[in-house]
mmCIF file of C-alpha atoms and ligand atoms in Angstrom:
data_model
loop_
_atom_site.group_PDB
_atom_site.id
_atom_site.type_symbol
_atom_site.label_atom_id
_atom_site.label_comp_id
_atom_site.label_asym_id
_atom_site.label_seq_id
_atom_site.Cartn_x
_atom_site.Cartn_y
_atom_site.Cartn_z
ATOM 1 C CA MET J 3 104.151 93.336 83.490
ATOM 2 C CA ILE J 4 107.906 93.106 83.126
ATOM 3 C CA ARG J 5 110.264 91.901 85.831
ATOM 4 C CA LEU J 6 114.042 91.581 85.647
ATOM 5 C CA SER J 7 116.168 90.367 88.476
ATOM 6 C CA ASN J 8 119.942 90.627 88.396
ATOM 7 C CA VAL J 9 120.081 90.184 84.630
ATOM 8 C CA THR J 10 123.451 90.032 82.924
ATOM 9 C CA TRP J 11 123.924 89.953 79.210
ATOM 10 C CA ARG J 12 127.127 89.787 77.235
ATOM 11 C CA TYR J 13 127.684 89.909 73.485
ATOM 12 C CA GLY J 14 129.661 87.096 71.929
ATOM 13 C CA SER J 15 128.928 84.423 74.521
ATOM 14 C CA PRO J 16 127.716 80.953 73.508
ATOM 15 C CA THR J 17 123.996 81.646 73.989
ATOM 16 C CA ARG J 18 124.204 84.665 71.737
ATOM 17 C CA ARG J 19 121.120 84.978 69.552
ATOM 18 C CA VAL J 20 121.221 88.555 68.415
ATOM 19 C CA ALA J 21 122.099 88.963 64.772
ATOM 20 C CA GLY J 22 124.601 91.650 63.949
ATOM 21 C CA GLY J 23 127.749 92.205 62.002
ATOM 22 C CA ARG J 24 129.997 93.136 64.872
ATOM 23 C CA SER J 25 132.839 91.049 66.215
ATOM 24 C CA ALA J 26 132.092 88.328 68.713
ATOM 25 C CA ASP J 27 134.374 89.777 71.398
ATOM 26 C CA PRO J 28 132.602 89.325 74.692
ATOM 27 C CA ALA J 29 131.302 92.726 75.732
ATOM 28 C CA THR J 30 129.126 93.048 78.790
ATOM 29 C CA ALA J 31 126.097 95.045 77.700
ATOM 30 C CA LEU J 32 124.001 94.617 80.866
ATOM 31 C CA SER J 33 125.063 93.719 84.364
ATOM 32 C CA GLY J 34 123.015 93.110 87.485
ATOM 33 C CA VAL J 35 119.928 94.798 86.033
ATOM 34 C CA THR J 36 116.916 94.640 88.364
ATOM 35 C CA PHE J 37 113.613 96.445 87.868
ATOM 36 C CA SER J 38 109.950 95.862 87.265
ATOM 37 C CA VAL J 39 107.267 97.776 85.414
ATOM 38 C CA PRO J 40 103.612 97.098 86.245
ATOM 39 C CA GLN J 41 101.101 96.375 83.481
ATOM 40 C CA GLY J 42 100.136 99.643 81.824
ATOM 41 C CA GLY J 43 103.231 101.462 83.115
ATOM 42 C CA PHE J 44 105.233 103.907 80.984
ATOM 43 C CA ARG J 45 109.003 104.244 81.447
ATOM 44 C CA TRP J 46 111.642 106.320 79.749
ATOM 45 C CA LEU J 47 114.889 104.424 79.176
ATOM 46 C CA LEU J 48 117.760 106.900 79.418
ATOM 47 C CA GLY J 49 121.547 106.804 79.262
ATOM 48 C CA PRO J 50 124.452 107.825 77.037
ATOM 49 C CA SER J 51 125.276 106.088 73.780
ATOM 50 C CA GLY J 52 126.659 102.620 74.491
ATOM 51 C CA ALA J 53 124.952 102.399 77.908
ATOM 52 C CA GLY J 54 123.006 99.287 76.912
ATOM 53 C CA LYS J 55 119.568 100.701 76.045
ATOM 54 C CA SER J 56 119.208 98.836 72.742
ATOM 55 C CA SER J 57 120.576 95.661 74.302
ATOM 56 C CA LEU J 58 117.974 95.826 77.071
ATOM 57 C CA LEU J 59 115.165 96.378 74.566
ATOM 58 C CA ARG J 60 116.406 93.455 72.402
ATOM 59 C CA LEU J 61 116.341 91.264 75.473
ATOM 60 C CA LEU J 62 112.787 92.369 76.305
ATOM 61 C CA HIS J 63 111.843 91.750 72.668
ATOM 62 C CA LEU J 64 113.166 88.209 73.213
ATOM 63 C CA GLU J 65 115.802 88.447 70.499
ATOM 64 C CA ALA J 66 118.192 87.129 73.116
ATOM 65 C CA LEU J 67 117.957 85.344 76.443
ATOM 66 C CA PRO J 68 119.639 86.525 79.633
ATOM 67 C CA GLN J 69 122.794 84.583 80.427
ATOM 68 C CA SER J 70 122.142 84.961 84.105
ATOM 69 C CA GLY J 71 119.411 86.376 86.262
ATOM 70 C CA GLU J 72 115.651 86.195 85.904
ATOM 71 C CA LEU J 73 113.365 87.652 83.263
ATOM 72 C CA GLU J 74 109.593 87.579 83.384
ATOM 73 C CA ILE J 75 107.358 89.074 80.691
ATOM 74 C CA LEU J 76 103.551 89.072 80.828
ATOM 75 C CA GLY J 77 103.544 86.370 83.454
ATOM 76 C CA THR J 78 105.901 84.048 81.567
ATOM 77 C CA HIS J 79 109.260 83.211 83.040
ATOM 78 C CA VAL J 80 111.919 83.389 80.312
ATOM 79 C CA GLY J 81 114.974 81.296 81.112
ATOM 80 C CA VAL J 82 117.571 79.536 78.941
ATOM 81 C CA ASP J 83 115.349 76.440 79.021
ATOM 82 C CA VAL J 84 112.268 78.220 77.619
ATOM 83 C CA LYS J 85 110.566 76.331 74.784
ATOM 84 C CA ARG J 86 110.797 77.791 71.292
ATOM 85 C CA ALA J 87 107.013 77.716 70.878
ATOM 86 C CA THR J 88 106.528 79.590 74.168
ATOM 87 C CA LEU J 89 109.065 82.171 73.066
ATOM 88 C CA ALA J 90 107.411 82.602 69.661
ATOM 89 C CA ARG J 91 103.971 83.043 71.216
ATOM 90 C CA LEU J 92 105.253 85.485 73.799
ATOM 91 C CA ARG J 93 107.102 87.472 71.146
ATOM 92 C CA GLN J 94 103.830 88.094 69.314
ATOM 93 C CA ARG J 95 102.653 89.885 72.449
ATOM 94 C CA VAL J 96 105.578 92.329 72.399
ATOM 95 C CA GLY J 97 105.474 95.202 69.897
ATOM 96 C CA MET J 98 108.681 96.936 68.793
ATOM 97 C CA VAL J 99 109.318 100.328 67.202
ATOM 98 C CA HIS J 100 112.756 101.248 65.816
ATOM 99 C CA GLN J 101 114.473 104.541 65.124
ATOM 100 C CA ASP J 102 114.589 103.722 61.383
ATOM 101 C CA PHE J 103 110.939 102.511 61.177
ATOM 102 C CA ARG J 104 111.806 99.186 59.443
ATOM 103 C CA LEU J 105 108.691 99.035 57.319
ATOM 104 C CA MET J 106 108.738 96.528 54.462
ATOM 105 C CA PRO J 107 109.622 98.714 51.439
ATOM 106 C CA THR J 108 107.612 96.769 48.847
ATOM 107 C CA LEU J 109 104.398 96.531 50.888
ATOM 108 C CA SER J 110 101.763 99.264 51.096
ATOM 109 C CA ILE J 111 101.205 100.994 54.429
ATOM 110 C CA SER J 112 98.055 98.959 55.043
ATOM 111 C CA ASP J 113 99.834 95.673 54.226
ATOM 112 C CA ASN J 114 102.700 96.616 56.548
ATOM 113 C CA VAL J 115 100.277 97.400 59.350
ATOM 114 C CA ALA J 116 98.317 94.174 58.722
ATOM 115 C CA LEU J 117 101.393 91.924 59.077
ATOM 116 C CA PRO J 118 100.980 90.964 62.769
ATOM 117 C CA LEU J 119 97.309 90.027 62.230
ATOM 118 C CA ARG J 120 98.134 87.957 59.147
ATOM 119 C CA LEU J 121 100.807 86.166 61.191
ATOM 120 C CA GLU J 122 98.005 85.245 63.573
ATOM 121 C CA ARG J 123 95.978 84.030 60.561
ATOM 122 C CA ARG J 124 93.038 86.270 61.334
ATOM 123 C CA ASP J 125 90.345 86.303 58.660
ATOM 124 C CA GLU J 126 90.729 89.012 56.035
ATOM 125 C CA ALA J 127 87.474 90.832 56.807
ATOM 126 C CA ALA J 128 88.591 91.306 60.418
ATOM 127 C CA VAL J 129 92.074 92.335 59.244
ATOM 128 C CA ALA J 130 90.599 95.019 56.968
ATOM 129 C CA ASP J 131 88.439 96.413 59.797
ATOM 130 C CA GLU J 132 91.281 96.499 62.291
ATOM 131 C CA VAL J 133 93.711 98.068 59.802
ATOM 132 C CA ALA J 134 91.191 100.780 58.883
ATOM 133 C CA ALA J 135 90.580 101.567 62.561
ATOM 134 C CA ILE J 136 94.240 101.746 63.512
ATOM 135 C CA LEU J 137 95.156 103.838 60.450
ATOM 136 C CA ARG J 138 92.446 106.302 61.525
ATOM 137 C CA TRP J 139 93.973 106.420 64.986
ATOM 138 C CA VAL J 140 97.454 107.250 63.635
ATOM 139 C CA GLY J 141 96.026 109.682 61.058
ATOM 140 C CA LEU J 142 97.063 107.713 57.962
ATOM 141 C CA SER J 143 93.712 106.667 56.474
ATOM 142 C CA GLU J 144 94.470 108.635 53.307
ATOM 143 C CA ARG J 145 97.876 106.995 52.856
ATOM 144 C CA SER J 146 96.891 103.348 53.241
ATOM 145 C CA GLY J 147 97.760 102.445 49.646
ATOM 146 C CA ALA J 148 101.083 104.299 49.578
ATOM 147 C CA LEU J 149 104.507 102.686 49.826
ATOM 148 C CA PRO J 150 106.652 103.602 52.850
ATOM 149 C CA ALA J 151 109.108 105.613 50.729
ATOM 150 C CA GLU J 152 106.251 107.910 49.666
ATOM 151 C CA LEU J 153 105.659 108.986 53.281
ATOM 152 C CA SER J 154 107.465 111.497 55.489
ATOM 153 C CA GLY J 155 109.537 110.207 58.405
ATOM 154 C CA GLY J 156 106.832 111.105 60.898
ATOM 155 C CA GLU J 157 104.202 109.308 58.840
ATOM 156 C CA GLN J 158 106.403 106.227 58.505
ATOM 157 C CA GLN J 159 106.915 106.139 62.252
ATOM 158 C CA ARG J 160 103.164 106.451 62.839
ATOM 159 C CA ALA J 161 102.689 103.472 60.484
ATOM 160 C CA ALA J 162 105.341 101.555 62.441
ATOM 161 C CA ILE J 163 103.477 102.302 65.671
ATOM 162 C CA ALA J 164 100.224 101.121 64.090
ATOM 163 C CA ARG J 165 101.962 97.867 63.103
ATOM 164 C CA ALA J 166 103.478 97.477 66.578
ATOM 165 C CA VAL J 167 100.145 97.832 68.390
ATOM 166 C CA ILE J 168 97.549 96.384 65.990
ATOM 167 C CA ALA J 169 97.608 92.934 67.597
ATOM 168 C CA ARG J 170 97.124 94.576 71.031
ATOM 169 C CA PRO J 171 100.434 93.499 72.550
ATOM 170 C CA GLY J 172 100.842 93.629 76.319
ATOM 171 C CA VAL J 173 104.295 95.218 75.971
ATOM 172 C CA VAL J 174 105.429 97.899 73.512
ATOM 173 C CA LEU J 175 109.113 98.842 73.191
ATOM 174 C CA ALA J 176 110.511 101.776 71.251
ATOM 175 C CA ASP J 177 114.235 102.274 70.573
ATOM 176 C CA GLU J 178 114.905 105.996 70.056
ATOM 177 C CA PRO J 179 111.735 106.277 67.948
ATOM 178 C CA THR J 180 112.006 110.032 67.403
ATOM 179 C CA ASN J 181 115.698 110.371 66.485
ATOM 180 C CA ALA J 182 115.008 110.903 62.799
ATOM 181 C CA LEU J 183 112.024 113.204 63.363
ATOM 182 C CA GLU J 184 111.282 116.892 63.895
ATOM 183 C CA GLU J 185 110.029 118.180 67.253
ATOM 184 C CA SER J 186 106.322 118.337 66.385
ATOM 185 C CA GLN J 187 106.361 114.801 64.998
ATOM 186 C CA SER J 188 108.351 113.584 68.005
ATOM 187 C CA SER J 189 105.699 114.869 70.396
ATOM 188 C CA ARG J 190 102.966 113.233 68.371
ATOM 189 C CA ILE J 191 104.796 109.886 68.450
ATOM 190 C CA VAL J 192 105.343 110.039 72.219
ATOM 191 C CA GLY J 193 101.727 111.127 72.720
ATOM 192 C CA MET J 194 100.617 107.966 70.921
ATOM 193 C CA LEU J 195 102.927 105.768 72.981
ATOM 194 C CA ARG J 196 101.508 107.354 76.155
ATOM 195 C CA GLU J 197 98.018 106.562 74.903
ATOM 196 C CA VAL J 198 99.029 102.938 74.283
ATOM 197 C CA SER J 199 100.160 102.666 77.897
ATOM 198 C CA ALA J 200 96.967 104.344 79.146
ATOM 199 C CA LEU J 201 95.058 101.624 77.265
ATOM 200 C CA GLY J 202 96.891 98.984 79.288
ATOM 201 C CA ALA J 203 100.163 98.046 77.584
ATOM 202 C CA THR J 204 103.479 98.326 79.389
ATOM 203 C CA VAL J 205 105.591 100.778 77.361
ATOM 204 C CA ILE J 206 109.353 101.439 77.459
ATOM 205 C CA VAL J 207 110.853 104.172 75.293
ATOM 206 C CA ALA J 208 114.614 104.672 74.911
ATOM 207 C CA THR J 209 115.680 108.208 74.084
ATOM 208 C CA HIS J 210 118.322 110.816 74.644
ATOM 209 C CA ASN J 211 116.053 113.707 73.782
ATOM 210 C CA ASP J 212 115.933 115.565 77.124
ATOM 211 C CA ALA J 213 113.414 118.132 75.888
ATOM 212 C CA LEU J 214 111.010 115.343 75.018
ATOM 213 C CA VAL J 215 111.439 113.730 78.445
ATOM 214 C CA ARG J 216 110.682 117.077 80.107
ATOM 215 C CA ARG J 217 107.574 117.519 77.960
ATOM 216 C CA PHE J 218 106.224 114.079 78.922
ATOM 217 C CA PRO J 219 107.118 113.507 82.578
ATOM 218 C CA ALA J 220 107.256 109.817 83.543
ATOM 219 C CA PRO J 221 109.470 107.573 85.677
ATOM 220 C CA ALA J 222 112.811 106.766 84.066
ATOM 221 C CA LEU J 223 115.145 103.801 83.974
ATOM 222 C CA ARG J 224 118.690 105.140 83.697
ATOM 223 C CA LEU J 225 121.482 102.975 82.334
ATOM 224 C CA GLU J 226 125.163 103.685 82.648
ATOM 225 C CA ARG J 227 127.664 101.163 81.247
ATOM 226 C CA GLY J 228 125.117 98.387 81.448
ATOM 227 C CA ARG J 229 124.073 99.144 85.006
ATOM 228 C CA LEU J 230 120.851 100.683 86.212
ATOM 229 C CA THR J 231 121.515 103.812 88.221
ATOM 230 C CA THR J 232 117.944 104.507 89.390
ATOM 231 C CA ASP J 233 116.233 102.806 92.260
ATOM 232 C CA GLU J 234 113.082 101.615 90.544
ATOM 233 C CA SER J 235 111.589 100.158 93.694
ATOM 234 C CA SER J 236 110.634 103.665 94.758
ATOM 235 C CA THR J 237 108.630 104.579 91.645
ATOM 236 C CA PRO J 238 104.937 103.761 91.252
HETATM 237 N N1 ADP K 325 126.317 93.363 68.091
HETATM 238 C C1 ADP K 325 127.163 93.693 69.078
HETATM 239 N N2 ADP K 325 128.309 92.983 69.300
HETATM 240 C C2 ADP K 325 129.162 93.297 70.297
HETATM 241 N N3 ADP K 325 128.966 94.321 71.145
HETATM 242 C C3 ADP K 325 127.867 95.090 70.981
HETATM 243 C C4 ADP K 325 126.901 94.822 69.939
HETATM 244 N N4 ADP K 325 125.910 95.748 70.033
HETATM 245 C C5 ADP K 325 126.233 96.545 71.075
HETATM 246 N N5 ADP K 325 127.405 96.153 71.644
HETATM 247 C C6 ADP K 325 128.044 96.768 72.831
HETATM 248 O O1 ADP K 325 127.156 96.671 73.930
HETATM 249 C C7 ADP K 325 127.173 97.860 74.701
HETATM 250 C C8 ADP K 325 125.777 98.446 74.774
HETATM 251 O O2 ADP K 325 125.359 98.858 73.471
HETATM 252 P P1 ADP K 325 123.876 99.307 73.146
HETATM 253 O O3 ADP K 325 122.935 98.393 73.823
HETATM 254 O O4 ADP K 325 123.770 99.452 71.670
HETATM 255 O O5 ADP K 325 123.814 100.747 73.855
HETATM 256 P P2 ADP K 325 122.861 102.017 73.582
HETATM 257 O O6 ADP K 325 121.658 101.541 72.848
HETATM 258 O O7 ADP K 325 122.561 102.554 74.942
HETATM 259 O O8 ADP K 325 123.665 102.981 72.783
HETATM 260 C C9 ADP K 325 128.196 98.782 74.034
HETATM 261 O O9 ADP K 325 129.423 98.612 74.695
HETATM 262 C C10 ADP K 325 128.265 98.265 72.634
HETATM 263 O O10 ADP K 325 129.501 98.529 72.043
HETATM 264 MG MG1 MG K 326 120.836 102.149 71.044
#
Protein backbone atom coordinates (compact mmCIF):
# COMPACT_ATOMS: atom_id res chain seq x y z
CA MET A 1 0.00 0.00 0.00
CA ILE A 2 1.21 3.45 -0.94
CA ARG A 3 -0.46 6.68 0.10
CA LEU A 4 0.61 10.23 -0.73
CA SER A 5 -1.23 13.28 0.41
CA ASN A 6 -0.42 16.72 -0.93
CA VAL A 7 3.26 15.89 -1.38
CA THR A 8 5.62 18.59 -2.58
CA TRP A 9 9.21 18.00 -3.45
CA ARG A 10 11.79 20.47 -4.65
CA TYR A 11 15.38 19.90 -5.74
CA GLY A 12 18.06 21.93 -4.03
CA SER A 13 16.24 22.57 -0.76
CA PRO A 14 17.92 21.92 2.61
CA THR A 15 16.47 18.43 3.13
CA ARG A 16 17.76 17.32 -0.24
CA ARG A 17 19.05 13.75 -0.12
CA VAL A 18 19.11 12.74 -3.73
CA ALA A 19 22.59 12.44 -5.16
CA GLY A 20 23.13 13.95 -8.57
CA GLY A 21 25.47 16.21 -10.41
CA ARG A 22 23.00 18.92 -11.30
CA SER A 23 22.95 22.41 -9.87
CA ALA A 24 21.24 23.02 -6.58
CA ASP A 25 18.80 25.59 -7.99
CA PRO A 26 15.48 24.96 -6.34
CA ALA A 27 13.26 23.29 -8.92
CA THR A 28 9.84 22.05 -7.92
CA ALA A 29 9.64 18.47 -9.16
CA LEU A 30 6.35 17.51 -7.46
CA SER A 31 3.57 19.68 -6.17
CA GLY A 32 0.39 18.79 -4.33
CA VAL A 33 0.60 15.12 -5.33
CA THR A 34 -2.18 13.00 -3.81
CA PHE A 35 -2.94 9.38 -4.66
CA SER A 36 -3.00 5.92 -3.19
CA VAL A 37 -2.39 2.47 -4.61
CA PRO A 38 -3.76 -0.56 -2.75
CA GLN A 39 -1.51 -3.52 -1.96
CA GLY A 40 -1.10 -5.61 -5.09
CA GLY A 41 -2.16 -2.76 -7.40
CA PHE A 42 -0.44 -2.03 -10.72
CA ARG A 43 -0.16 1.54 -12.01
CA TRP A 44 1.40 3.07 -15.08
CA LEU A 45 3.18 6.36 -14.37
CA LEU A 46 2.86 8.56 -17.45
CA GLY A 47 3.85 12.07 -18.48
CA PRO A 48 6.26 13.93 -20.75
CA SER A 49 9.98 14.16 -20.08
CA GLY A 50 10.60 16.42 -17.08
CA ALA A 51 7.10 15.84 -15.64
CA GLY A 52 8.50 14.43 -12.40
CA LYS A 53 8.17 10.66 -12.92
CA SER A 54 11.71 9.81 -11.80
CA SER A 55 11.45 12.23 -8.89
CA LEU A 56 8.26 10.54 -7.69
CA LEU A 57 9.84 7.09 -7.95
CA ARG A 58 12.96 8.28 -6.05
CA LEU A 59 10.70 9.57 -3.32
CA LEU A 60 8.84 6.25 -3.15
CA HIS A 61 12.21 4.48 -3.09
CA LEU A 62 13.00 6.65 -0.05
CA GLU A 63 16.03 8.29 -1.62
CA ALA A 64 14.48 11.55 -0.51
CA LEU A 65 11.83 12.67 1.95
CA PRO A 66 8.87 14.87 1.07
CA GLN A 67 9.36 18.47 2.15
CA SER A 68 5.68 18.82 2.78
CA GLY A 69 2.67 16.57 2.72
CA GLU A 70 2.25 12.99 3.89
CA LEU A 71 3.81 9.79 2.61
CA GLU A 72 2.91 6.32 3.79
CA ILE A 73 4.52 3.14 2.44
CA LEU A 74 3.57 -0.37 3.57
CA GLY A 75 1.89 0.96 6.66
CA THR A 76 4.82 3.14 7.74
CA HIS A 77 4.40 6.88 7.88
CA VAL A 78 7.47 8.55 6.35
CA GLY A 79 7.98 12.09 7.60
CA VAL A 80 11.07 14.29 8.03
CA ASP A 81 11.40 12.93 11.57
CA VAL A 82 11.54 9.26 10.49
CA LYS A 83 14.36 7.29 12.12
CA ARG A 84 17.25 6.20 9.93
CA ALA A 85 16.85 2.56 10.99
CA THR A 86 13.14 2.63 10.10
CA LEU A 87 13.98 4.11 6.73
CA ALA A 88 16.68 1.51 6.05
CA ARG A 89 14.36 -1.36 6.97
CA LEU A 90 11.53 0.03 4.89
CA ARG A 91 13.84 0.57 1.92
CA GLN A 92 14.67 -3.14 1.88
CA ARG A 93 10.97 -3.75 1.23
CA VAL A 94 10.95 -1.58 -1.89
CA GLY A 95 12.45 -3.01 -5.09
CA MET A 96 13.68 -0.72 -7.87
CA VAL A 97 14.33 -1.32 -11.56
CA HIS A 98 16.10 1.30 -13.71
CA GLN A 99 16.18 1.98 -17.43
CA ASP A 100 19.93 1.21 -17.51
CA PHE A 101 19.69 -1.99 -15.38
CA ARG A 102 22.44 -0.93 -12.91
CA LEU A 103 23.80 -4.41 -12.34
CA MET A 104 27.19 -4.62 -10.64
CA PRO A 105 29.58 -5.13 -13.59
CA THR A 106 32.13 -7.31 -11.77
CA LEU A 107 29.60 -9.68 -10.18
CA SER A 108 28.06 -12.68 -11.92
CA ILE A 109 24.33 -12.65 -12.65
CA SER A 110 23.66 -14.96 -9.71
CA ASP A 111 25.74 -12.81 -7.34
CA ASN A 112 23.92 -9.68 -8.53
CA VAL A 113 20.56 -11.33 -7.96
CA ALA A 114 21.64 -12.62 -4.52
CA LEU A 115 22.61 -9.15 -3.23
CA PRO A 116 19.35 -8.28 -1.41
CA LEU A 117 19.33 -11.66 0.40
CA ARG A 118 22.98 -11.30 1.42
CA LEU A 119 22.15 -7.83 2.77
CA GLU A 120 19.59 -9.57 4.96
CA ARG A 121 22.31 -12.04 6.01
CA ARG A 122 20.32 -15.07 4.94
CA ASP A 123 22.23 -18.34 5.09
CA GLU A 124 23.99 -19.32 1.88
CA ALA A 125 22.05 -22.55 1.29
CA ALA A 126 18.79 -20.59 1.31
CA VAL A 127 20.34 -17.90 -0.90
CA ALA A 128 21.38 -20.51 -3.48
CA ASP A 129 17.88 -22.04 -3.54
CA GLU A 130 16.13 -18.70 -3.89
CA VAL A 131 18.53 -17.48 -6.60
CA ALA A 132 18.08 -20.69 -8.60
CA ALA A 133 14.29 -20.40 -8.36
CA ILE A 134 14.13 -16.75 -9.37
CA LEU A 135 16.60 -17.22 -12.25
CA ARG A 136 14.31 -19.99 -13.54
CA TRP A 137 11.37 -17.62 -13.33
CA VAL A 138 13.14 -14.93 -15.40
CA GLY A 139 14.55 -17.53 -17.82
CA LEU A 140 18.22 -17.00 -16.96
CA SER A 141 19.19 -20.32 -15.34
CA GLU A 142 21.75 -20.94 -18.09
CA ARG A 143 23.37 -17.52 -17.64
CA SER A 144 23.84 -17.53 -13.87
CA GLY A 145 27.64 -17.53 -14.06
CA ALA A 146 27.89 -14.86 -16.76
CA LEU A 147 28.86 -11.24 -16.18
CA PRO A 148 26.23 -8.58 -16.99
CA ALA A 149 28.17 -7.33 -20.03
CA GLU A 150 27.89 -10.81 -21.59
CA LEU A 151 24.08 -10.58 -21.63
CA SER A 152 21.69 -8.82 -24.01
CA GLY A 153 19.78 -5.78 -22.76
CA GLY A 154 16.62 -7.80 -22.28
CA GLU A 155 18.48 -10.44 -20.30
CA GLN A 156 20.15 -7.80 -18.13
CA GLN A 157 16.78 -6.24 -17.38
CA ARG A 158 15.34 -9.65 -16.46
CA ALA A 159 18.29 -10.10 -14.06
CA ALA A 160 17.58 -6.65 -12.61
CA ILE A 161 13.94 -7.64 -12.06
CA ALA A 162 15.06 -10.86 -10.37
CA ARG A 163 17.28 -8.80 -8.05
CA ALA A 164 14.47 -6.32 -7.37
CA VAL A 165 11.96 -9.00 -6.34
CA ILE A 166 14.06 -11.78 -4.77
CA ALA A 167 13.55 -10.50 -1.22
CA ARG A 168 9.77 -10.35 -1.86
CA PRO A 169 9.37 -6.59 -1.48
CA GLY A 170 5.90 -5.18 -0.89
CA VAL A 171 6.52 -2.40 -3.44
CA VAL A 172 8.29 -2.63 -6.80
CA LEU A 173 9.12 0.51 -8.81
CA ALA A 174 10.39 0.62 -12.37
CA ASP A 175 11.69 3.79 -14.05
CA GLU A 176 11.25 3.45 -17.83
CA PRO A 177 12.46 -0.17 -17.64
CA THR A 178 11.96 -0.90 -21.34
CA ASN A 179 13.51 2.22 -22.92
CA ALA A 180 16.65 0.41 -24.02
CA LEU A 181 14.83 -2.72 -25.19
CA GLU A 182 13.12 -4.08 -28.30
CA GLU A 183 9.35 -4.59 -28.41
CA SER A 184 9.32 -8.33 -27.68
CA GLN A 185 11.63 -7.90 -24.70
CA SER A 186 9.60 -4.93 -23.47
CA SER A 187 6.43 -7.01 -23.39
CA ARG A 188 8.20 -9.77 -21.52
CA ILE A 189 9.47 -7.30 -18.91
CA VAL A 190 6.02 -5.76 -18.38
CA GLY A 191 4.47 -9.24 -18.25
CA MET A 192 6.81 -10.08 -15.38
CA LEU A 193 6.01 -6.86 -13.54
CA ARG A 194 2.29 -7.64 -13.92
CA GLU A 195 2.93 -11.07 -12.45
CA VAL A 196 4.76 -9.50 -9.50
CA SER A 197 1.71 -7.37 -8.78
CA ALA A 198 -0.62 -10.37 -9.16
CA LEU A 199 1.50 -12.08 -6.48
CA GLY A 200 0.75 -9.21 -4.10
CA ALA A 201 3.32 -6.43 -4.54
CA THR A 202 2.26 -2.89 -5.36
CA VAL A 203 3.91 -2.03 -8.69
CA ILE A 204 4.44 1.36 -10.37
CA VAL A 205 6.01 1.55 -13.82
CA ALA A 206 7.03 4.84 -15.45
CA THR A 207 7.03 4.82 -19.23
CA HIS A 208 6.33 6.87 -22.30
CA ASN A 209 5.82 3.87 -24.54
CA ASP A 210 2.14 4.29 -25.50
CA ALA A 211 2.02 1.02 -27.45
CA LEU A 212 3.12 -0.85 -24.35
CA VAL A 213 0.47 0.87 -22.21
CA ARG A 214 -2.20 -0.11 -24.76
CA ARG A 215 -0.99 -3.71 -24.75
CA PHE A 216 -1.20 -3.94 -20.94
CA PRO A 217 -4.26 -1.95 -19.86
CA ALA A 218 -4.08 -0.73 -16.25
CA PRO A 219 -4.96 2.44 -14.33
CA ALA A 220 -2.50 5.28 -14.88
CA LEU A 221 -1.07 8.09 -12.81
CA ARG A 222 -0.43 11.02 -15.14
CA LEU A 223 2.06 13.72 -14.22
CA GLU A 224 2.35 17.09 -15.86
CA ARG A 225 4.92 19.59 -14.54
CA GLY A 226 4.97 17.88 -11.17
CA ARG A 227 1.21 17.74 -10.80
CA LEU A 228 -1.05 14.73 -11.05
CA THR A 229 -3.67 15.23 -13.72
CA THR A 230 -5.73 12.07 -13.09
CA ASP A 231 -8.30 11.66 -10.38
CA GLU A 232 -7.03 8.50 -8.74
CA SER A 233 -9.88 8.31 -6.27
CA SER A 234 -12.08 6.95 -9.03
CA THR A 235 -9.86 4.00 -9.99
CA PRO A 236 -10.05 0.62 -8.25
N1 LIG B 1 19.14 16.34 -9.75
C1 LIG B 1 18.31 17.34 -10.08
N2 LIG B 1 18.55 18.62 -9.70
C2 LIG B 1 17.71 19.63 -10.02
N3 LIG B 1 16.58 19.46 -10.74
C3 LIG B 1 16.28 18.22 -11.17
C4 LIG B 1 17.12 17.08 -10.87
N4 LIG B 1 16.56 15.98 -11.43
C5 LIG B 1 15.43 16.40 -12.04
N5 LIG B 1 15.26 17.74 -11.89
C6 LIG B 1 14.11 18.54 -12.39
O1 LIG B 1 12.92 18.04 -11.80
C7 LIG B 1 11.87 18.01 -12.75
C8 LIG B 1 11.33 16.60 -12.88
O2 LIG B 1 12.34 15.75 -13.42
P1 LIG B 1 12.20 14.17 -13.49
O3 LIG B 1 11.63 13.69 -12.22
O4 LIG B 1 13.51 13.63 -13.92
O5 LIG B 1 11.11 14.00 -14.66
P2 LIG B 1 10.80 12.75 -15.63
O6 LIG B 1 11.36 11.53 -15.00
O7 LIG B 1 9.31 12.74 -15.75
O8 LIG B 1 11.45 13.06 -16.93
C9 LIG B 1 12.45 18.57 -14.05
O9 LIG B 1 12.14 19.94 -14.09
C10 LIG B 1 13.92 18.36 -13.89
O10 LIG B 1 14.66 19.29 -14.62
MG1 LIG C 1 12.70 10.11 -15.73
